């Protein structure tokens, strides 16, 4: 699959029980961070289990453009020879981050306090997404940004020559914004403080500490107060990337809605800032056993044994949104196959992801015969019960991997096949999706084979 080539129409059909072991790839958030922090450390960082999705490969290429040596030794096994905090070289050409908001926003932060200039671009999806949420706080360090109207890419960032430390309250729940400010704070003197009212994924905090930065997190009435001491020498690490709970969500949800299924998804990160979907599924009545809980690569992980289940709709607490923000599309598919309605509130951030995910899911589910209600911040799905979704539509993926995979999961349990107009974006985060799903017994194929 290519994320940048021709569209790849795909179709999923009603499938027999899914059985077997689903080894999902490495975590995307941790993979990006291991390359970026590796590039900012002095010496050689080793990474195992790196996600080799297009998003992460684009970040690897970017780190090379900023002067780090990034080498693939074997599939999943990489090393990064870093140039140290403040050691980035000026790239000689435009940095293309492809489809990846995480890649571009974190890299902008990482270079923002070094006196170099870089121009960033992306694909048609990324070039529509707001960058002001990152360039506004970076301006406080003294960084300049020149982009298109509305703070869109392509955009040139001029790093601050004499950065000052910053105290910044992140106005929306966004780990990308938090992380961009922390990465910028690395090369500012003194202490940079980031306050987040709602906790978001904490991989940057865990990994910065792992690389030797002095970083504290305090829970206060204002929220989490994260204090980073600038200009450390980051020490190279060996990073073992755990499997991605956001990718695991697809086989897990498929097994729940395909009758008779029983699968094992080993080694999935159970980081509490990422596992909201699993809590929600259990509340809906999902039969998921969290076996063999342990720690891998500094993250809590477990093996998930998942059996087909009869599910009921629930109200998802809005305060859980940040811990499952990428999982609402596939949750809305599960909700369509449950009895009763599932109410998802406090989800307006979904509108500025790789696509407007509320709109993309609402239109596709409607086309498949599911009743939905939506407003700016809410998606409500009226469940049709097991085997109740008519299907029989082609849904638009809008250059969004998670939308494409969600509708293909729906097709496995719907009465008639469900197609997506373009499955190529799946390669950005889950390049082995098709083979992994068919290996479990799912009928997923490229429509024009
Ligand atoms: C990510 C943060 C989230 C998430 C994205 C990965 C990260 O984005 O949706 O897939 O690795 O920091 P936001 O920061 O926009 O919420």
XYZ file of C-alpha atoms and ligand atoms in Angstrom:
465
model
C 0.000 0.000 0.000
C 1.234 3.464 -0.734
C 0.108 6.500 1.150
C 1.060 8.866 -1.647
C 0.227 6.919 -4.787
C -3.031 6.014 -6.527
C -6.185 5.391 -4.486
C -6.657 1.761 -3.415
C -10.366 0.910 -3.227
C -11.000 -1.884 -0.713
C -13.965 -4.037 0.295
C -14.808 -6.039 3.431
C -17.474 -8.749 3.497
C -19.394 -10.560 6.207
C -16.884 -13.016 7.670
C -16.887 -16.228 9.633
C -15.415 -16.279 13.153
C -12.069 -14.472 13.506
C -9.503 -16.733 15.163
C -5.819 -16.604 15.996
C -3.136 -14.178 17.086
C -3.003 -10.565 15.955
C 0.486 -9.082 16.370
C -0.131 -5.404 15.742
C 2.764 -3.030 14.920
C 4.614 -0.693 17.244
C 3.043 2.380 18.783
C 2.992 5.343 16.418
C 3.325 8.041 19.090
C 6.306 6.331 20.734
C 7.925 5.576 17.365
C 7.898 9.262 16.326
C 9.253 10.308 19.707
C 12.029 7.692 19.730
C 13.384 9.077 16.439
C 13.067 12.740 17.454
C 14.511 12.320 20.952
C 17.174 9.986 19.544
C 18.149 12.770 17.132
C 18.381 15.247 20.049
C 20.526 12.965 22.223
C 24.311 12.769 22.027
C 25.319 9.353 20.671
C 23.501 6.278 19.473
C 19.911 5.419 20.409
C 18.683 1.942 19.503
C 15.015 1.344 18.748
C 13.313 -2.038 18.500
C 9.751 -2.608 17.329
C 9.623 0.728 15.493
C 6.423 1.188 13.509
C 7.469 1.262 9.854
C 4.347 3.107 8.744
C 4.671 5.986 6.295
C 4.131 8.610 9.028
C 7.121 7.379 11.004
C 9.254 6.859 7.890
C 8.605 10.513 7.034
C 9.824 11.507 10.513
C 12.951 9.343 10.038
C 13.652 11.153 6.767
C 13.121 14.519 8.462
C 15.567 13.672 11.259
C 18.178 12.847 8.600
C 17.502 16.230 6.979
C 18.234 17.902 10.343
C 21.588 16.098 10.545
C 20.962 12.901 12.528
C 22.073 9.532 11.200
C 19.029 7.252 11.117
C 19.603 3.655 10.035
C 17.330 0.653 9.600
C 19.276 -2.513 10.507
C 16.466 -5.058 10.201
C 12.682 -4.654 10.022
C 11.708 -2.822 13.233
C 15.337 -2.491 14.372
C 16.719 1.010 13.974
C 19.435 3.244 15.335
C 19.645 7.015 15.545
C 22.934 8.829 15.959
C 21.851 12.080 17.548
C 23.349 15.559 17.251
C 22.414 16.810 20.735
C 19.956 19.460 21.969
C 20.493 22.587 19.828
C 22.586 20.603 17.352
C 20.146 20.401 14.436
C 21.563 21.428 11.043
C 19.492 23.513 8.627
C 17.731 21.217 6.123
C 18.645 21.859 2.500
C 15.170 21.149 1.186
C 11.515 21.176 2.207
C 10.510 18.740 4.981
C 7.536 16.674 3.775
C 5.701 15.134 6.740
C 3.174 13.386 4.499
C -0.047 12.661 6.417
C 1.375 13.116 9.903
C 0.197 15.839 12.278
C 2.277 14.307 15.053
C 5.396 14.298 12.883
C 5.145 17.903 11.730
C 4.035 19.402 15.049
C 6.674 17.623 17.126
C 9.455 18.388 14.665
C 8.462 22.075 14.530
C 8.785 22.118 18.325
C 12.093 20.286 18.286
C 13.707 22.819 15.898
C 11.950 25.960 17.188
C 14.665 27.061 19.591
C 17.661 26.431 17.307
C 18.661 29.298 14.970
C 17.874 27.526 11.694
C 15.082 27.871 9.154
C 12.997 25.000 7.800
C 9.964 24.770 5.535
C 7.353 22.082 6.165
C 4.679 20.626 3.937
C 2.423 17.586 3.839
C -0.273 15.831 1.836
C -3.705 17.283 1.031
C -5.026 16.199 4.466
C -2.144 17.601 6.530
C -2.056 20.863 4.564
C -5.638 21.550 5.720
C -4.919 21.054 9.434
C -4.377 23.929 11.898
C -0.762 24.624 12.877
C -1.519 27.817 14.855
C -2.097 25.666 17.928
C 1.651 24.902 17.821
C 3.101 28.087 16.315
C 1.254 30.303 18.877
C 3.104 28.844 21.885
C 6.346 28.554 19.879
C 6.151 32.325 19.236
C 6.504 32.826 23.013
C 10.020 31.313 22.772
C 10.832 33.820 19.993
C 10.170 31.466 17.070
C 8.703 32.908 13.844
C 6.265 31.070 11.584
C 5.210 32.038 8.068
C 2.434 29.858 6.721
C -0.675 29.979 4.579
C -3.940 31.606 5.675
C -5.345 30.115 8.864
C -1.928 28.859 9.936
C -1.830 26.098 7.330
C 1.123 24.292 5.733
C 3.312 24.786 3.758
C 4.942 26.828 6.478
C 8.411 28.157 7.199
C 9.676 28.134 10.778
C 12.541 30.386 11.806
C 14.028 29.063 15.025
C 14.678 31.498 17.890
C 18.334 32.534 18.210
C 17.951 33.602 21.849
C 15.013 31.554 23.129
C 13.382 32.411 26.440
C 11.654 29.777 28.577
C 7.888 29.689 28.485
C 4.937 29.049 30.791
C 2.015 27.857 28.686
C -1.441 26.487 29.395
C -2.506 24.274 26.498
C -5.982 25.503 25.469
C -7.224 22.209 23.992
C -6.522 18.602 25.018
C -3.576 17.909 22.684
C -0.505 15.808 23.342
C 0.997 17.139 20.119
C 0.850 20.742 21.350
C 2.117 19.800 24.820
C 4.971 17.832 23.259
C 5.912 20.556 20.776
C 6.271 23.052 23.648
C 8.307 20.610 25.750
C 10.619 19.790 22.829
C 11.116 23.512 22.187
C 11.790 23.985 25.905
C 14.720 21.583 25.647
C 16.916 24.237 24.038
C 15.648 27.219 26.054
C 17.562 28.218 29.191
C 15.781 27.879 32.550
C 12.478 26.152 33.166
C 9.682 25.713 30.639
C 6.307 24.981 32.214
C 3.400 23.398 30.360
C 0.011 23.150 32.027
C -2.662 20.832 30.738
C -6.153 20.996 32.159
C -7.056 17.530 30.888
C -4.356 14.863 30.882
C -3.373 13.597 27.421
C -0.992 10.817 26.371
C 2.158 11.140 28.445
C 4.766 9.448 26.226
C 6.806 12.644 25.836
C 7.061 13.089 29.595
C 8.022 9.439 30.172
C 10.543 9.415 27.342
C 12.113 12.795 28.133
C 12.789 11.501 31.630
C 14.122 8.254 30.149
C 16.544 10.256 27.971
C 17.806 12.019 31.115
C 15.902 15.340 31.098
C 14.900 16.879 34.408
C 11.089 16.879 34.155
C 8.489 16.905 36.912
C 4.710 16.554 36.747
C 2.551 17.941 39.523
C -1.216 17.437 39.801
C -2.728 20.780 40.900
C -6.134 22.523 40.774
C -5.043 24.073 37.448
C -4.358 20.598 36.014
C -1.060 18.847 35.350
C 1.870 21.214 35.710
C 4.842 19.879 33.755
C 8.189 21.544 34.456
C 11.185 20.902 32.220
C 14.688 22.206 32.875
C 16.188 23.400 29.603
C 19.501 22.626 27.925
C 20.136 19.147 29.301
C 22.471 16.726 27.584
C 20.111 13.953 26.512
C 21.617 10.504 26.867
C 20.997 7.924 24.140
C 18.618 5.124 25.068
C 17.492 1.699 24.001
C 13.785 2.079 23.257
C 11.574 -1.027 23.000
C 8.389 0.240 21.345
C 5.259 -1.510 22.693
C 2.436 -2.491 20.326
C -0.008 0.273 19.464
C -3.324 0.222 21.396
C -4.847 2.406 18.668
C -3.969 -0.173 15.988
C -4.985 -3.076 18.258
C -8.418 -1.436 18.424
C -9.215 -2.649 14.872
C -8.787 -6.428 15.336
C -10.221 -6.141 18.870
C -13.380 -4.376 17.684
C -13.672 -6.697 14.678
C -13.543 -9.766 16.959
C -16.219 -8.285 19.229
C -18.720 -7.827 16.390
C -17.995 -10.916 14.233
C -19.981 -13.838 15.636
C -17.983 -16.712 17.155
C -14.648 -14.845 17.153
C -11.896 -15.562 19.681
C -8.525 -13.847 19.165
C -5.398 -12.966 21.117
C -3.739 -9.571 20.665
C -0.433 -9.775 22.555
C 1.676 -7.046 24.147
C -0.699 -4.099 23.781
C 0.178 -0.920 25.677
C -2.223 -0.297 28.555
C -0.907 3.157 29.359
C -3.827 4.782 31.238
C -3.593 7.885 29.023
C -4.320 5.637 26.012
C -6.713 2.893 27.148
C -10.093 4.675 27.254
C -11.473 2.532 24.432
C -10.864 -0.678 26.349
C -12.617 0.660 29.456
C -15.535 1.726 27.245
C -15.788 -1.631 25.471
C -15.866 -3.471 28.812
C -18.666 -1.137 29.964
C -20.557 -2.050 26.781
C -20.318 -5.726 27.747
C -17.205 -6.773 25.801
C -15.579 -10.053 26.732
C -11.934 -8.951 26.949
C -9.431 -10.606 29.276
C -6.339 -8.580 30.098
C -3.834 -11.408 30.475
C -0.268 -11.372 31.717
C -0.007 -7.664 32.672
C 3.623 -6.550 32.704
C 5.924 -3.668 31.831
C 7.675 -3.429 28.443
C 9.746 -0.479 27.216
C 8.636 1.594 30.220
C 4.920 1.121 29.431
C 2.351 -1.174 31.060
C 1.277 -3.858 28.540
C -1.085 -6.864 28.525
C -2.167 -9.654 26.174
C -5.794 -9.158 25.167
C -8.006 -12.228 24.690
C -11.118 -11.023 22.904
C -14.306 -12.964 22.198
C -17.382 -11.955 20.201
C -19.816 -10.318 22.592
C -23.323 -8.960 22.764
C -22.878 -5.276 23.377
C -25.102 -2.488 24.619
C -24.840 1.208 23.845
C -23.565 3.500 26.589
C -22.843 7.153 27.284
C -19.066 7.617 27.030
C -17.922 10.065 29.746
C -16.547 13.192 27.986
C -13.608 13.318 30.403
C -12.448 10.026 28.883
C -12.160 11.543 25.407
C -8.434 12.347 25.482
C -7.543 8.759 26.408
C -9.363 7.339 23.374
C -9.418 10.235 20.926
C -8.179 8.150 17.979
C -10.598 5.308 18.736
C -13.965 7.065 18.301
C -14.262 6.082 14.616
C -13.982 2.364 15.350
C -16.066 2.743 18.525
C -18.841 4.205 16.389
C -18.715 1.031 14.264
C -18.992 -1.157 17.370
C -21.828 1.106 18.555
C -23.682 0.508 15.273
C -23.568 -3.248 15.988
C -24.649 -2.865 19.653
C -28.169 -2.719 21.086
C -29.317 0.803 21.969
C -27.633 4.141 21.477
C -24.056 5.157 22.182
C -23.517 8.797 23.040
C -20.077 10.331 22.452
C -19.824 13.882 23.763
C -16.870 16.250 24.149
C -15.326 15.033 20.899
C -14.908 18.221 18.836
C -11.149 17.580 18.502
C -12.194 14.815 16.077
C -13.039 17.547 13.578
C -9.361 18.531 13.149
C -7.767 15.102 12.774
C -6.581 13.592 9.463
C -10.189 14.288 8.418
C -13.277 15.677 10.139
C -13.877 12.316 11.776
C -17.366 13.131 13.102
C -18.521 14.023 9.609
C -16.675 11.140 7.915
C -18.141 8.521 10.274
C -21.607 10.071 10.277
C -21.864 10.134 6.466
C -20.441 6.625 6.016
C -22.584 5.073 8.759
C -25.691 6.723 7.287
C -24.800 5.322 3.864
C -24.627 1.872 5.534
C -28.137 2.323 6.956
C -27.252 3.411 10.510
C -29.086 6.305 12.184
C -26.804 8.908 13.702
C -27.140 12.318 15.341
C -24.342 14.845 15.495
C -23.466 18.355 16.535
C -20.175 20.226 16.662
C -18.995 18.322 19.755
C -21.129 15.139 19.740
C -21.750 11.929 17.829
C -24.670 9.662 18.716
C -24.983 6.259 17.041
C -28.229 4.295 17.192
C -27.198 0.640 17.409
C -28.905 -1.929 15.193
C -27.868 -5.004 17.186
C -25.787 -7.982 16.025
C -26.176 -8.571 12.274
C -28.482 -5.547 12.020
C -26.355 -3.120 9.973
C -27.414 -3.250 6.299
C -24.031 -2.084 4.833
C -23.834 -2.148 1.031
C -22.175 1.263 0.597
C -18.877 2.734 -0.501
C -17.609 5.073 2.212
C -15.113 7.878 1.709
C -11.888 7.607 3.691
C -10.904 11.294 3.212
C -7.156 10.419 3.288
C -7.697 9.129 6.836
C -6.295 5.718 7.811
C -8.581 5.269 10.811
C -11.719 6.057 8.802
C -10.703 3.517 6.134
C -9.979 0.767 8.693
C -13.160 1.496 10.676
C -15.450 1.012 7.675
C -13.605 -2.161 6.664
C -14.219 -3.513 10.187
C -17.917 -2.659 9.777
C -18.035 -4.637 6.511
C -17.045 -7.830 8.376
C -20.293 -7.754 10.355
C -22.719 -5.926 8.028
C -25.312 -7.741 5.899
C -23.867 -6.473 2.604
C -20.204 -5.647 1.805
C -18.787 -2.263 2.822
C -16.180 -0.638 0.578
C -13.884 2.328 1.033
C -12.907 4.516 -1.889
C -9.262 4.587 -0.815
C -7.464 2.265 1.603
C -4.000 3.633 0.775
C -3.797 5.845 3.923
C -3.851 2.671 6.051
C -0.123 2.420 5.244
C 0.538 5.517 7.365
C -0.061 3.685 10.663
C -0.841 -0.012 10.047
C 0.950 -1.215 6.907
C 0.207 -4.897 7.684
C -3.524 -4.363 8.321
C -4.782 -6.281 5.290
C -2.573 -9.351 5.874
C -3.186 -9.352 9.615
C -6.961 -9.203 9.223
C -7.135 -11.838 6.483
C -4.861 -14.026 8.639
C -7.588 -13.951 11.309
C -10.148 -15.031 8.706
C -11.528 -11.623 7.751
C -12.677 -11.089 4.196
C -10.869 -7.841 3.322
C -9.506 -7.244 -0.145
C -8.568 -4.657 -2.680
C -11.668 -4.141 -4.786
C -9.841 -3.790 -8.118
C -7.628 -6.900 -7.832
C -0.740 12.151 19.176
C -1.663 12.987 19.756
C -3.074 13.046 19.345
C -3.477 11.862 18.485
C -2.447 11.541 17.452
C -1.113 11.206 18.097
C 0.655 12.171 19.668
O -3.281 14.218 18.591
O -4.730 12.091 17.879
O -2.850 10.422 16.660
O 1.429 11.234 19.346
O 1.003 13.100 20.401
P -3.677 15.632 19.286
O -2.499 16.161 19.981
O -4.087 16.504 18.121
O -4.815 15.313 20.195
